[in-house]
mmCIF file of C-alpha atoms in Angstrom:
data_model
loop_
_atom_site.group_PDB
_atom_site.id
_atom_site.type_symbol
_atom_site.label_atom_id
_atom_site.label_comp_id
_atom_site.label_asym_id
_atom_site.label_seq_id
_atom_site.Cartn_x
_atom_site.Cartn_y
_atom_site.Cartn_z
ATOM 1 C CA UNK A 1 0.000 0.000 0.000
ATOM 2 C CA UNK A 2 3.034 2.572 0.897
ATOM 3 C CA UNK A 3 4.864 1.474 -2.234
ATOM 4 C CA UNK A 4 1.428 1.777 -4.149
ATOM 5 C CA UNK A 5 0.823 5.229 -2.742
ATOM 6 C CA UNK A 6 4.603 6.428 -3.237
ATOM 7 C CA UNK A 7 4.317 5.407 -7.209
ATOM 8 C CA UNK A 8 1.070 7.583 -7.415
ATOM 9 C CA UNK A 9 2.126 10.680 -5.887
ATOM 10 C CA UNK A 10 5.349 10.345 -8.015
ATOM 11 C CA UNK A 11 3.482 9.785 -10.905
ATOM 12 C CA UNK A 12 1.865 13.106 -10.213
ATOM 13 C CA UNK A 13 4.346 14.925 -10.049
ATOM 14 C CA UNK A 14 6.148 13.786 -13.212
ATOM 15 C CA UNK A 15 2.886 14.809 -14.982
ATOM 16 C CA UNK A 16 2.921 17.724 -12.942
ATOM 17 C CA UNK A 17 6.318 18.903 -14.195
ATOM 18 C CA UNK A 18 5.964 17.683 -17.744
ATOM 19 C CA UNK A 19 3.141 19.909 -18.093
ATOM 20 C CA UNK A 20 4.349 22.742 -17.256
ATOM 21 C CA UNK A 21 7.942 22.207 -18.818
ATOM 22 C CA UNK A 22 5.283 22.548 -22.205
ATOM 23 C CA UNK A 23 4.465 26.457 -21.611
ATOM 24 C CA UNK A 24 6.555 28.686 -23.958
ATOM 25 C CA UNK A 25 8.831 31.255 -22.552
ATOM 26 C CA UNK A 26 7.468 35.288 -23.757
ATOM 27 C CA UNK A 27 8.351 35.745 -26.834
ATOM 28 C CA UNK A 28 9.176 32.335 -28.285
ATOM 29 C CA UNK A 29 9.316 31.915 -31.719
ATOM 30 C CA UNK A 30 7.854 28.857 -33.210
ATOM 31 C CA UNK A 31 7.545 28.213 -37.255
ATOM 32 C CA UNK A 32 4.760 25.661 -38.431
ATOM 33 C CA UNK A 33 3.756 24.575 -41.755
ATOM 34 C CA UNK A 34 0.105 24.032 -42.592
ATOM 35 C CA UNK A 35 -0.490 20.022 -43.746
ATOM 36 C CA UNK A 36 -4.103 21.444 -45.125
ATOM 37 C CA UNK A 37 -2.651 23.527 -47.598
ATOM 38 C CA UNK A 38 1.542 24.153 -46.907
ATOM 39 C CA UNK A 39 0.668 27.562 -45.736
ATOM 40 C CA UNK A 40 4.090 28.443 -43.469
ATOM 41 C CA UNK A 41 3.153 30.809 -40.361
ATOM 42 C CA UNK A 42 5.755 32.451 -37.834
ATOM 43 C CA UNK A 43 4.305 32.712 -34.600
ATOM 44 C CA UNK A 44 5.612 35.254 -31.568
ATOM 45 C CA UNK A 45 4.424 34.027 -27.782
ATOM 46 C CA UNK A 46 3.088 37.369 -26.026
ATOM 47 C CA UNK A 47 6.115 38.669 -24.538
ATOM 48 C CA UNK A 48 6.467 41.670 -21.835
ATOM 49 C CA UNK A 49 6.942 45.627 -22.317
ATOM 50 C CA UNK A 50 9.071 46.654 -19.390
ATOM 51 C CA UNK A 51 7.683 47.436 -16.470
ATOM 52 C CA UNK A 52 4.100 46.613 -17.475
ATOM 53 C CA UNK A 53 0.626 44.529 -17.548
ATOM 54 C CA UNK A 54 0.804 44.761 -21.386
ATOM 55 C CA UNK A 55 2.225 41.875 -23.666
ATOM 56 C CA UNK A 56 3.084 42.120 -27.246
ATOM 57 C CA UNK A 57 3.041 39.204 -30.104
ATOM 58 C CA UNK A 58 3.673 38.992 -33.785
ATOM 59 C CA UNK A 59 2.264 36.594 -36.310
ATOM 60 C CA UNK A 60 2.901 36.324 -39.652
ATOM 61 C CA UNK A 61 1.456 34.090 -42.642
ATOM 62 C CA UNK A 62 2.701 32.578 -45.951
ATOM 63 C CA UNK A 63 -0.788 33.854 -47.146
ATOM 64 C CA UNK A 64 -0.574 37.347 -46.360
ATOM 65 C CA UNK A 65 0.635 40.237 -48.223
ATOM 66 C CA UNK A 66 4.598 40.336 -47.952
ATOM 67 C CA UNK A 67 4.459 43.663 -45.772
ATOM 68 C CA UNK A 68 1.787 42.879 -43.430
ATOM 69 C CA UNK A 69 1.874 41.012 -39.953
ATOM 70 C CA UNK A 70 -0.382 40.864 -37.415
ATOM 71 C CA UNK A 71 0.830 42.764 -33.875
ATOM 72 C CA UNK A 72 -1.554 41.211 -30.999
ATOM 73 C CA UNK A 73 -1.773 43.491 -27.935
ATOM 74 C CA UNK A 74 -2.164 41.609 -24.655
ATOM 75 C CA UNK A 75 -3.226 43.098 -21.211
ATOM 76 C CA UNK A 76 -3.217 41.089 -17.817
ATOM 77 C CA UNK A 77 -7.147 40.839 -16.508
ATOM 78 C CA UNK A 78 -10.607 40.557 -18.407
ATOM 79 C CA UNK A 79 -10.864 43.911 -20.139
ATOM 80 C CA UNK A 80 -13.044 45.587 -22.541
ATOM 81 C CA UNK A 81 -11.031 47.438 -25.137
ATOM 82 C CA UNK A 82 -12.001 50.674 -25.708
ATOM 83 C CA UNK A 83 -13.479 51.806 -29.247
ATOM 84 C CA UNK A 84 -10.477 52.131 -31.957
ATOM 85 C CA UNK A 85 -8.169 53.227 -31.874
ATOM 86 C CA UNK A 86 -7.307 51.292 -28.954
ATOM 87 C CA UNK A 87 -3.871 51.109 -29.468
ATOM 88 C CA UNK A 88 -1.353 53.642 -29.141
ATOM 89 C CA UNK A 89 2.715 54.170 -29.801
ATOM 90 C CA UNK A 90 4.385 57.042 -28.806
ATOM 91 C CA UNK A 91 7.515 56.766 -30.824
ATOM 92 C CA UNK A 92 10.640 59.271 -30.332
ATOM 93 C CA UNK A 93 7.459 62.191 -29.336
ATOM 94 C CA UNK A 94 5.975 61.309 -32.592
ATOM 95 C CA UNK A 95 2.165 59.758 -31.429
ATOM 96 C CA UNK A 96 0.644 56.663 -34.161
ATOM 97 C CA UNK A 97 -2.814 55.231 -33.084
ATOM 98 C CA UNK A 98 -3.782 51.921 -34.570
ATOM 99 C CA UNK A 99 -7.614 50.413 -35.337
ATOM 100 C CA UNK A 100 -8.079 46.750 -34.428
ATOM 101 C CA UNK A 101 -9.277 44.278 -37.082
ATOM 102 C CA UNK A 102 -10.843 42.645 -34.228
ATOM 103 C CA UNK A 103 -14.885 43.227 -33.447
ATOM 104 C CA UNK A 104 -14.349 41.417 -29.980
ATOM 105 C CA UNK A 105 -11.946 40.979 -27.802
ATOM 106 C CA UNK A 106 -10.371 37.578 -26.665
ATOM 107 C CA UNK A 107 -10.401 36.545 -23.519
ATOM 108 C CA UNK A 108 -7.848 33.917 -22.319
ATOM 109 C CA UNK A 109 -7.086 32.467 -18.784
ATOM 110 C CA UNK A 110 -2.965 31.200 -18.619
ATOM 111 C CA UNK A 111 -2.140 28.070 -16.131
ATOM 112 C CA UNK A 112 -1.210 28.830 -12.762
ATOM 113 C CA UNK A 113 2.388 27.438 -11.490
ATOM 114 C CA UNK A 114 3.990 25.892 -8.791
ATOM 115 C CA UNK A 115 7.551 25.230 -8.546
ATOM 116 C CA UNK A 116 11.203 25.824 -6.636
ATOM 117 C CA UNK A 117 8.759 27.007 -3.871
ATOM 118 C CA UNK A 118 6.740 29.909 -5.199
ATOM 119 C CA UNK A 119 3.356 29.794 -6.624
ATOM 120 C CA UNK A 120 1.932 31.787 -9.497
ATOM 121 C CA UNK A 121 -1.532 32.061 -9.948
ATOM 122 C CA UNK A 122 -4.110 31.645 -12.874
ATOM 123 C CA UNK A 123 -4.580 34.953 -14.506
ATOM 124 C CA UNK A 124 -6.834 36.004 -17.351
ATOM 125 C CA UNK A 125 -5.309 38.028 -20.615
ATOM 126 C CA UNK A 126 -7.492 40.062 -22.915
ATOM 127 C CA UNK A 127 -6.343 40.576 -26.591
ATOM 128 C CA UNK A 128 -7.063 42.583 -29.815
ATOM 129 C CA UNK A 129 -5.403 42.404 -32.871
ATOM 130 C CA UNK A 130 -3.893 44.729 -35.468
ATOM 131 C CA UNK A 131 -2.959 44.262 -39.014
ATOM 132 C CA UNK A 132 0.309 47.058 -39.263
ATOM 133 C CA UNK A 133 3.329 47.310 -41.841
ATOM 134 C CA UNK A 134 6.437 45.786 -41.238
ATOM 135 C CA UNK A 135 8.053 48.946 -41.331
ATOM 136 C CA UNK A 136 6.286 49.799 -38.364
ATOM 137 C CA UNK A 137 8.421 47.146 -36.524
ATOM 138 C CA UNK A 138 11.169 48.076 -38.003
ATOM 139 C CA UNK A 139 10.406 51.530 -36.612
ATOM 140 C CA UNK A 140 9.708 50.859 -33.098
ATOM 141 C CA UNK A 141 12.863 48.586 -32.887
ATOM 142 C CA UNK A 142 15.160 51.029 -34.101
ATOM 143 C CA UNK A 143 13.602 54.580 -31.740
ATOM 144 C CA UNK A 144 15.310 55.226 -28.684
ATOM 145 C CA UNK A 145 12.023 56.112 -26.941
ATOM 146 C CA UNK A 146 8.394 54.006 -27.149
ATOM 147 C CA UNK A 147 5.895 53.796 -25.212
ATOM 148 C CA UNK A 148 2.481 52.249 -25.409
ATOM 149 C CA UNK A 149 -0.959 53.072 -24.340
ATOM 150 C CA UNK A 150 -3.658 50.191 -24.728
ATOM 151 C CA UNK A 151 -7.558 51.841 -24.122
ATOM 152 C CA UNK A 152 -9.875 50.215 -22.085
ATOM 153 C CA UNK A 153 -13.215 51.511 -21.625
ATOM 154 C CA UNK A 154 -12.935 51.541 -18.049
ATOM 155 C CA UNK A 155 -9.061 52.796 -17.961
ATOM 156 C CA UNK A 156 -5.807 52.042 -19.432
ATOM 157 C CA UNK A 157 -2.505 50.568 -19.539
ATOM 158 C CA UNK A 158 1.101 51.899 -20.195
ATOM 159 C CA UNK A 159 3.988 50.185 -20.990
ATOM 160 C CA UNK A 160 7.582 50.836 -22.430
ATOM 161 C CA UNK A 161 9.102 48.888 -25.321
ATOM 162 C CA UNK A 162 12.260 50.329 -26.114
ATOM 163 C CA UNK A 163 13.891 48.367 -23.292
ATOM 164 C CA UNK A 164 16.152 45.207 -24.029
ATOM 165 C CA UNK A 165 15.543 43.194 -20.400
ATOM 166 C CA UNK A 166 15.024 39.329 -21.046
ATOM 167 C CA UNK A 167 11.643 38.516 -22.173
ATOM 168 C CA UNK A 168 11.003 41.762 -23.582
ATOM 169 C CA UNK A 169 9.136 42.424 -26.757
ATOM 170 C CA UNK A 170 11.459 44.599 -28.365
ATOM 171 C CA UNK A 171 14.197 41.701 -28.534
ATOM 172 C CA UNK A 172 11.611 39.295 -29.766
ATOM 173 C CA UNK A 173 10.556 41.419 -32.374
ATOM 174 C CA UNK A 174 14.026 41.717 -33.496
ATOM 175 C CA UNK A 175 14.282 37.830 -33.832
ATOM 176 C CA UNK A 176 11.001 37.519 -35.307
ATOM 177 C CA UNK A 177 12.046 40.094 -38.251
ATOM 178 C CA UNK A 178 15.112 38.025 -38.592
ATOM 179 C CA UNK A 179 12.524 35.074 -39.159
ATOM 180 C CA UNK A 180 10.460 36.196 -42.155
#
């Protein structure tokens, strides 16, 4: 019965720590190819403006127009975005506002975590999405200064991009534009 008991509570936790050795990291890259039609898309995991609620992500299909990608914009908590444009860069002082091609907004609750004795709990993400140029990349990569402002109807949230920390957008964008 002990030795029983032992193999199930190990057996747990290997399933335990498999699972959650299958999250990605922010912004992971990951390239798949369609069997239905051999459509290629490059796909950007949310990943972190400094100091911030707000994630970014990138995503970019064989079928779309050379110079387009979609940028998905990412806030921490169930959030109404507020009527377009929602999403705003402030980029070396100059100010850009961008329209979502999104009529809703997505809703998404992430996996909690426990491990190496902290705890992280579930959270829920709301998202919008935003069909922009590359050059637009391009241009926020290369400014010294940006900053973003997401609208929500009920308030709003800031974030900085032009910062380099791990698990930043701004260096996964630069390895995504590598990518395409």
């Amino acid at each position: 019965m002990i030795i029983a008991r032992a193999f199930l509570i190990y057996l747990i936790l290997s399933v335990v720590t498999l699972a959650s050795c299958g999250t990605q990291s922010p912004g992971h890259i990951t390239q798949t190819t369609s069997s239905f039609d051999g459509s290629k898309q490059l796909i950007m995991e949310p990943a972190w403006l400094y100091s911030s609620i707000i994630k970014l992500a990138l995503f970019k299909s064989s079928k779309m127009p050379n110079e387009k990608l979609i940028l998905t914009a990412v806030v921490r908590g169930s959030h109404i975005f507020d009527d377009d444009p929602s999403l705003h860069f402030n980029i070396d002082g100059e100010t850009l506002s961008l329209s979502s091609v999104d009529r809703l907004r997505d809703i998404g609750t992430s996996e909690g975590f426990t491990g190496s004795g902290f705890y992280v709990a579930p959270s829920n993400w709301s998202s919008k999405d935003y069909l922009v140029d590359v050059s637009l990349i391009e241009k926020i990569i290369a400014a010294e200064d940006v900053y973003v402002t997401v609208e929500l109807t009920d308030s709003y949230a800031e974030g900085i991009f032009s910062n380099d920390a791990p698990i930043t957008a701004r260096q996964a964008f630069k390895d995504f534009l590598k990518q395409i």
